Short mmCIF file of C-alpha atoms and ligand atoms in Angstrom, two decimals:
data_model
loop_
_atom_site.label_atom_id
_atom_site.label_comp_id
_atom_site.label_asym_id
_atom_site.label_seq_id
_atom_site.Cartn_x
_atom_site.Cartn_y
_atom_site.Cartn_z
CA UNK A 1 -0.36 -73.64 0.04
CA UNK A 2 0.46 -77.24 1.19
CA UNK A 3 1.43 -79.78 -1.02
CA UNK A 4 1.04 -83.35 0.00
CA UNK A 5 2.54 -86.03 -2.47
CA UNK A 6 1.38 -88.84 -0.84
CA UNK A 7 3.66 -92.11 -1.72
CA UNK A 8 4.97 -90.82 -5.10
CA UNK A 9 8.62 -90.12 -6.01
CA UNK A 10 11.88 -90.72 -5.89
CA UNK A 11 14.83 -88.81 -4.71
CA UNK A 12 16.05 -88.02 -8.45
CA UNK A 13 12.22 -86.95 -9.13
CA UNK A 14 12.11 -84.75 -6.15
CA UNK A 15 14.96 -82.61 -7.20
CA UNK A 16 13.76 -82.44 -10.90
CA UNK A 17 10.83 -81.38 -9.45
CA UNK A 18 12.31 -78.48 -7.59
CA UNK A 19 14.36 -77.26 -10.48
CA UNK A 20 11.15 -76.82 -12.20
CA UNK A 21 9.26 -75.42 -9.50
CA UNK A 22 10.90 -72.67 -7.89
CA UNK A 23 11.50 -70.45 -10.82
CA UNK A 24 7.95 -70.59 -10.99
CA UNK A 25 7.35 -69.60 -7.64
CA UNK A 26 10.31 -67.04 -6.85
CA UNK A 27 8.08 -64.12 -6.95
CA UNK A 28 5.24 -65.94 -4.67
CA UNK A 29 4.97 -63.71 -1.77
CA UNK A 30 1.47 -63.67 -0.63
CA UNK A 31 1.55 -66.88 0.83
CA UNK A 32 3.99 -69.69 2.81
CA UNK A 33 4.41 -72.93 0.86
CA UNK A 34 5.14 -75.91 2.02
CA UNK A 35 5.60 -79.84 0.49
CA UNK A 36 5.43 -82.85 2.19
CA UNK A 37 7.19 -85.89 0.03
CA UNK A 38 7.69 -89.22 1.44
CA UNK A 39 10.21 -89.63 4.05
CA UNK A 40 12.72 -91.16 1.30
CA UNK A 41 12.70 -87.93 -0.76
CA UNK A 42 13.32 -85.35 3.10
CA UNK A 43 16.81 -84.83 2.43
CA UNK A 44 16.64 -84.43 -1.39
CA UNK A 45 13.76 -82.01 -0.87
CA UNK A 46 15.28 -79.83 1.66
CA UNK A 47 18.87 -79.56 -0.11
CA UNK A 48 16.42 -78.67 -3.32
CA UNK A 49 14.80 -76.08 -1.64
CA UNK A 50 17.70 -74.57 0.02
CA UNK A 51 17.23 -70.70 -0.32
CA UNK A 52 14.09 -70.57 -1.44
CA UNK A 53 10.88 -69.94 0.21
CA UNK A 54 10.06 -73.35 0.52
CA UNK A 55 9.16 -75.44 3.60
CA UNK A 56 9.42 -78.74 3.37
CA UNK A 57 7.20 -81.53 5.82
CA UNK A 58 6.75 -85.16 6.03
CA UNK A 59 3.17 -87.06 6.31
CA UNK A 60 3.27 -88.39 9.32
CA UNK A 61 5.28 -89.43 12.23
CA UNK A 62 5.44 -91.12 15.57
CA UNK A 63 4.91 -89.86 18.70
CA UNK A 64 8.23 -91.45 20.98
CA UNK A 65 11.43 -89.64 20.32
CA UNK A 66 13.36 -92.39 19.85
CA UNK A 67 12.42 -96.25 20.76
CA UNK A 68 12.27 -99.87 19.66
CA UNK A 69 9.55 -98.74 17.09
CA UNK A 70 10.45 -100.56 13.94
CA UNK A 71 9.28 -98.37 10.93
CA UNK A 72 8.31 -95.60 12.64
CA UNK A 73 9.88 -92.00 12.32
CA UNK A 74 10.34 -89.72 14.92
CA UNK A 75 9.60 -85.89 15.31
CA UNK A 76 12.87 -84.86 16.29
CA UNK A 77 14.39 -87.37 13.11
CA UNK A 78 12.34 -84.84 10.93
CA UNK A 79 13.28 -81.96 12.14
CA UNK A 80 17.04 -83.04 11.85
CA UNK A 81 16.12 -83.75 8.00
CA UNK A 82 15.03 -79.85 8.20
CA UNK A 83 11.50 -79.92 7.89
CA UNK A 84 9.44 -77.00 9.37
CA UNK A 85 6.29 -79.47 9.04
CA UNK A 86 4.26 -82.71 9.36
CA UNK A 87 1.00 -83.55 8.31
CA UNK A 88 -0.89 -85.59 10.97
CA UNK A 89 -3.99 -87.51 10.47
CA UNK A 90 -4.57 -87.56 7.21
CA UNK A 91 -8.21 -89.38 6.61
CA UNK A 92 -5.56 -91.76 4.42
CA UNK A 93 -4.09 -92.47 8.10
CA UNK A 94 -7.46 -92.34 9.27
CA UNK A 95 -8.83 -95.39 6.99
CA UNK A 96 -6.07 -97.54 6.19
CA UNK A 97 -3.27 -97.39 9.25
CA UNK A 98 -5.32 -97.08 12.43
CA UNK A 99 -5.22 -93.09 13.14
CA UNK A 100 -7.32 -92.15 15.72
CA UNK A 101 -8.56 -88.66 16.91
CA UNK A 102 -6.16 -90.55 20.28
CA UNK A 103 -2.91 -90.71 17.86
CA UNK A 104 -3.77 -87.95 16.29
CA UNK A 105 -3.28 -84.95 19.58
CA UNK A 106 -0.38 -87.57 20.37
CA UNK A 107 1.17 -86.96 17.24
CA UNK A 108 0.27 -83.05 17.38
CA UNK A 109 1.86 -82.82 20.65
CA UNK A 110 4.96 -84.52 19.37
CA UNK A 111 5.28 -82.27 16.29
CA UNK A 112 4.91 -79.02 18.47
CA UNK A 113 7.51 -80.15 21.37
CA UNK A 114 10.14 -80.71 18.65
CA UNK A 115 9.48 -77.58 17.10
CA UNK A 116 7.22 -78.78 13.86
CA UNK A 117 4.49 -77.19 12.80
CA UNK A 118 1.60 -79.77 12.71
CA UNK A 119 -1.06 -79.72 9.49
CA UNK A 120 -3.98 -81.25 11.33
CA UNK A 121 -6.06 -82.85 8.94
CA UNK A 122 -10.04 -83.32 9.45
CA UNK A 123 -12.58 -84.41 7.63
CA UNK A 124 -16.52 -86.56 7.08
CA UNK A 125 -16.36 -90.29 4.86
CA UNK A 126 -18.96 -89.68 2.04
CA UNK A 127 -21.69 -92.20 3.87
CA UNK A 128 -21.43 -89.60 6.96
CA UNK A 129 -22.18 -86.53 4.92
CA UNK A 130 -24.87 -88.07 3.06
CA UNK A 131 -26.76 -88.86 6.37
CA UNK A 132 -26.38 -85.55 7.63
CA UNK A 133 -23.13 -86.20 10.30
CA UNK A 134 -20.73 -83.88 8.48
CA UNK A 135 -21.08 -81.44 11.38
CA UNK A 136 -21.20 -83.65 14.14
CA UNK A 137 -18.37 -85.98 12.87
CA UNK A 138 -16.11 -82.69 12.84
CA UNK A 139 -16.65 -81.30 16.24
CA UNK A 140 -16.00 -84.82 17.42
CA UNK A 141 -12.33 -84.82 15.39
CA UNK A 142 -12.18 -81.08 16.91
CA UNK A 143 -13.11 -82.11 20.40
CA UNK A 144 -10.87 -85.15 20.77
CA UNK A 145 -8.08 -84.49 18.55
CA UNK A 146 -7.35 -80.70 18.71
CA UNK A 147 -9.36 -79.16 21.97
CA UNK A 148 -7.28 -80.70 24.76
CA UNK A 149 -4.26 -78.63 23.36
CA UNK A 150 -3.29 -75.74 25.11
CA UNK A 151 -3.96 -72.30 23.45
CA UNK A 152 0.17 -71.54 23.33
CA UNK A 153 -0.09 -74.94 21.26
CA UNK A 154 -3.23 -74.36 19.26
CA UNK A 155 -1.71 -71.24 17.99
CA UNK A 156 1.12 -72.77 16.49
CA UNK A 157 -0.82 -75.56 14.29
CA UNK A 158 -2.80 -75.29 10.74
CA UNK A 159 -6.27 -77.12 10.57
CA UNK A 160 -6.77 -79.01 7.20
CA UNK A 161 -10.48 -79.70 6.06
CA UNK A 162 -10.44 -83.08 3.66
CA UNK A 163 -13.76 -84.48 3.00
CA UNK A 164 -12.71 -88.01 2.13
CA UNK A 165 -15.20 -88.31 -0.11
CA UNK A 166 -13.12 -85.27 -2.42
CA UNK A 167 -9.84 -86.18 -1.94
CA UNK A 168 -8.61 -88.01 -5.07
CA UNK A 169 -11.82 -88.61 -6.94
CA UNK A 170 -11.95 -85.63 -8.98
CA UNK A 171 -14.71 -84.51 -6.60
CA UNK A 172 -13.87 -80.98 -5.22
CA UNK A 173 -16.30 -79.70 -2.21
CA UNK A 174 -18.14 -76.83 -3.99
CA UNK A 175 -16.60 -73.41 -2.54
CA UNK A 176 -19.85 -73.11 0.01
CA UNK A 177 -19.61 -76.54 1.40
CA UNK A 178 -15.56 -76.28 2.32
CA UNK A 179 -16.61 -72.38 3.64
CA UNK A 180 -19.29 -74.28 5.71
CA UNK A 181 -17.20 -76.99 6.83
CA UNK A 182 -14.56 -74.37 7.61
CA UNK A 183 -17.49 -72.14 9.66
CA UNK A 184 -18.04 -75.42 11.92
CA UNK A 185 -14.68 -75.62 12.65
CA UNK A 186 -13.68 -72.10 12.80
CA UNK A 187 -17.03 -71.97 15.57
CA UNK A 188 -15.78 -74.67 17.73
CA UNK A 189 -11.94 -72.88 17.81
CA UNK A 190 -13.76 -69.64 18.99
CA UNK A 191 -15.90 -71.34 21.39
CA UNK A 192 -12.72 -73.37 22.82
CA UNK A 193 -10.04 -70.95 22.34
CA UNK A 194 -11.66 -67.22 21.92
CA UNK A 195 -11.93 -65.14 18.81
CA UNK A 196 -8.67 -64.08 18.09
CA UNK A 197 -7.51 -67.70 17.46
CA UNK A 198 -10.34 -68.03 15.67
CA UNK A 199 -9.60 -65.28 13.41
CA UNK A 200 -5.72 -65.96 13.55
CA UNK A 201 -5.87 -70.32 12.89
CA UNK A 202 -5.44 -70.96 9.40
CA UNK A 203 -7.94 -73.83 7.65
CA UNK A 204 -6.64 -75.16 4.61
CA UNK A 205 -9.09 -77.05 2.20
CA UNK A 206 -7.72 -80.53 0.96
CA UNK A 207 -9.59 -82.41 -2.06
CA UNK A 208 -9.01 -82.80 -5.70
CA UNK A 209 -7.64 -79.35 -5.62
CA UNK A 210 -6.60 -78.22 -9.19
CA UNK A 211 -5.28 -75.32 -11.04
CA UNK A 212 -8.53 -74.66 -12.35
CA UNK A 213 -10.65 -74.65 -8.74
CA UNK A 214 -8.27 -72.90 -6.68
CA UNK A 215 -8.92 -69.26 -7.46
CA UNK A 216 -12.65 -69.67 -6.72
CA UNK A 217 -12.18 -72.07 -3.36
CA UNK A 218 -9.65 -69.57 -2.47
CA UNK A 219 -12.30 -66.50 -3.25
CA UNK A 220 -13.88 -68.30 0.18
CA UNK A 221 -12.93 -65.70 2.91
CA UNK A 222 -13.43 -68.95 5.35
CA UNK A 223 -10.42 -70.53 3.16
CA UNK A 224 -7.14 -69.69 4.08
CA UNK A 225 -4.84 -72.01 1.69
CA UNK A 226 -5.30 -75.32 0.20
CA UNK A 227 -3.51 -78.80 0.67
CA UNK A 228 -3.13 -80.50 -2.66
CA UNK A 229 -2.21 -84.22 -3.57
CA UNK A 230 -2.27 -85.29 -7.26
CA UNK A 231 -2.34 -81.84 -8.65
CA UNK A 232 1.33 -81.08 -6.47
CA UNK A 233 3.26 -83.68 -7.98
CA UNK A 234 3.45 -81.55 -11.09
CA UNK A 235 5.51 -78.20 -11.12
CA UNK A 236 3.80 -76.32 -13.40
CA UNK A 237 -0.17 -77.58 -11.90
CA UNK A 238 1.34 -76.33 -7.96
CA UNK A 239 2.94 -73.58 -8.91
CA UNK A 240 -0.35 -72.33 -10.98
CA UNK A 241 -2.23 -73.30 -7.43
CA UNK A 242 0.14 -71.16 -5.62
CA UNK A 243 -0.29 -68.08 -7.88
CA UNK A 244 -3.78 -69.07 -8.12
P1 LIG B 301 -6.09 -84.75 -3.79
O1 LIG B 301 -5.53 -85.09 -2.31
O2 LIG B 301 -5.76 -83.30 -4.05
O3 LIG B 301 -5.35 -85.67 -4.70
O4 LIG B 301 -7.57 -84.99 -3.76
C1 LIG B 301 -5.62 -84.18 -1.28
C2 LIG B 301 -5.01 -84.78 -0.03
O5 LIG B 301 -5.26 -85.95 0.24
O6 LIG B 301 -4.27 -84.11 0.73
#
C-alpha cells in the first residue's frame, strides 16, 4: 500500500502526519507500506517513521550518481536519506517533465544498482483508451521501459497501473478494468520473464483510490496493493486504505 503525496507538505506536516498515522497502522501486518513525500520532507519522514513498519520513497530521481545536474537528485542521495523506494515514471512525469519509456528503464536501473526498490508506474491517457489503445499503449510501456531488465532485476521492482485518465479526477477504474489492465500486464511479464515472476511481481492500482473503493479494487485477485495520491495525505483516509 503505496502512498504517493505528490508536491504537498512540509517538513512540520510530514511529522504531524506520522504521529497520526502509525498508531493507526501498528497492528497492519498483512501488507508492506510505503510513502513517498517530496524530497524536502525525506529526512523528516524517515526520522518519523523510525521503528515502525514504514518505508519511506521519493518520486523520482536521476539516473547519474553524482554530476553537474542542477536540480536533479540522485539514487544513491536517496538512499542515504533512508528510503527503501522511488517511484519512477509517474504518467505526471510522463506529461509534464519529459519521461520517456527511455528515462524511465534508466531510472529503474539506477534505483536497483543503489539498492532502491523501483515503483514502476504505467498507464493509457483517456483519448487512448477511448479509441481502443489501452492494451497496446501498455505492452509498449512494458516492452520499452521494463522488458530489457534482467529477470534478477525484474524481480526486485513493483509495477504500478495508473490510467491517467483516474488519477486525481475522482474517476476510479471500475475493479474489472484495473484486473484487465493488470491481466495485460501480468501476460506480457509471463511471456518475457516465465510464470513464476508472473505470479510473484506485484501490480499496484493507482487512481482516485479512496477509503471507500479500496476493499472492492483490492477484492481483484489481479490487484496486489494500491498507490494512492490525494486520499494519502490524510492519516486517518491511508490508514483506512491500508486496513481496507
Ligand atoms: P490519486 O493519485 O489517488 O490522487 O488519483 C494517484 C497517483 O497519481 O499516484
Amino acid at each position: 500500500m503505496a502512498g504517493n503525496w505528490k508536491m504537498y507538505k512540509t517538513p512540520a506536516e510530514t511529522t504531524s502526519f506520522f504521529e497520526k498515522f502509525r498508531p493507526l497502522v501498528e497492528r497492519s501486518e498483512h501488507c508492506e507500506i510505503v510513502i513517498c513525500p517530496p524530497f524536502t520532507n525525506l529526512a523528516a519522514a524517515v526520522a518519523a517513521a523510525q521503528g515502525a513498519r514504514i518505508g519511506i520513497g521519493a518520486q523520482n530521481l536521476y539516473w547519474a550518481k553524482e554530476g553537474a545536474f542542477t536540480g536533479e537528485v540522485s539514487a544513491p542521495m536517496i538512499v542515504a536519506s533512508g528510503c527503501t523506494h522511488v517511484i519512477v515514471g509517474h504518467s505526471e512525469r510522463r506529461q509534464y517533465f519529459g519521461e520517456t519509456d527511455e528515462t524511465v528503464l534508466k531510472r529503474t536501473v539506477a534505483a536497483l544498482d543503489a539498492g532502491l526498490t523501483p515503483i514502476v508506474c504505467v498507464g493509457e491517457r483517456l483519448e487512448q483508451r477511448e479509441s481502443g489503445q489501452t492494451e497496446a499503449v501498455l505492452v509498449v510501456q512494458f516492452q520499452k521501459g521494463i522488458a530489457p531488465l534482467s529477470p534478477e532485476q525484474f524481480a526486485r521492482i513493483v509495477v504500478a497501473y495508473e490510467p491517467v485518465w483516474a488519477i486525481g479526477t475522482g474517476k476510479t477504474a471500475t475493479p474489472e478494468i484495473a484486473a484487465d489492465a493488470h491481466r495485460v500486464l501480468r501476460g506480457q511479464v509471463r511471456t518475457r520473464y516465465g510464470q513464476a515472476a508472473a505470479d510473484a511481481v506485484r501490480i499496484l492500482y493507482g487512481g482516485s483510490v479512496k477509503p471507500d473503493n479500496a476493499r472492492i479494487l483490492m477484492a481483484q485477485p489481479e490487484i496486489d496493493g494500491v498507490l494512492v495520491g490525494g486520499a494519502s495525505l490524510d492519516a486517518n483516509s491511508f490508514a483506512n486504505i491500508v486496513n481496507f
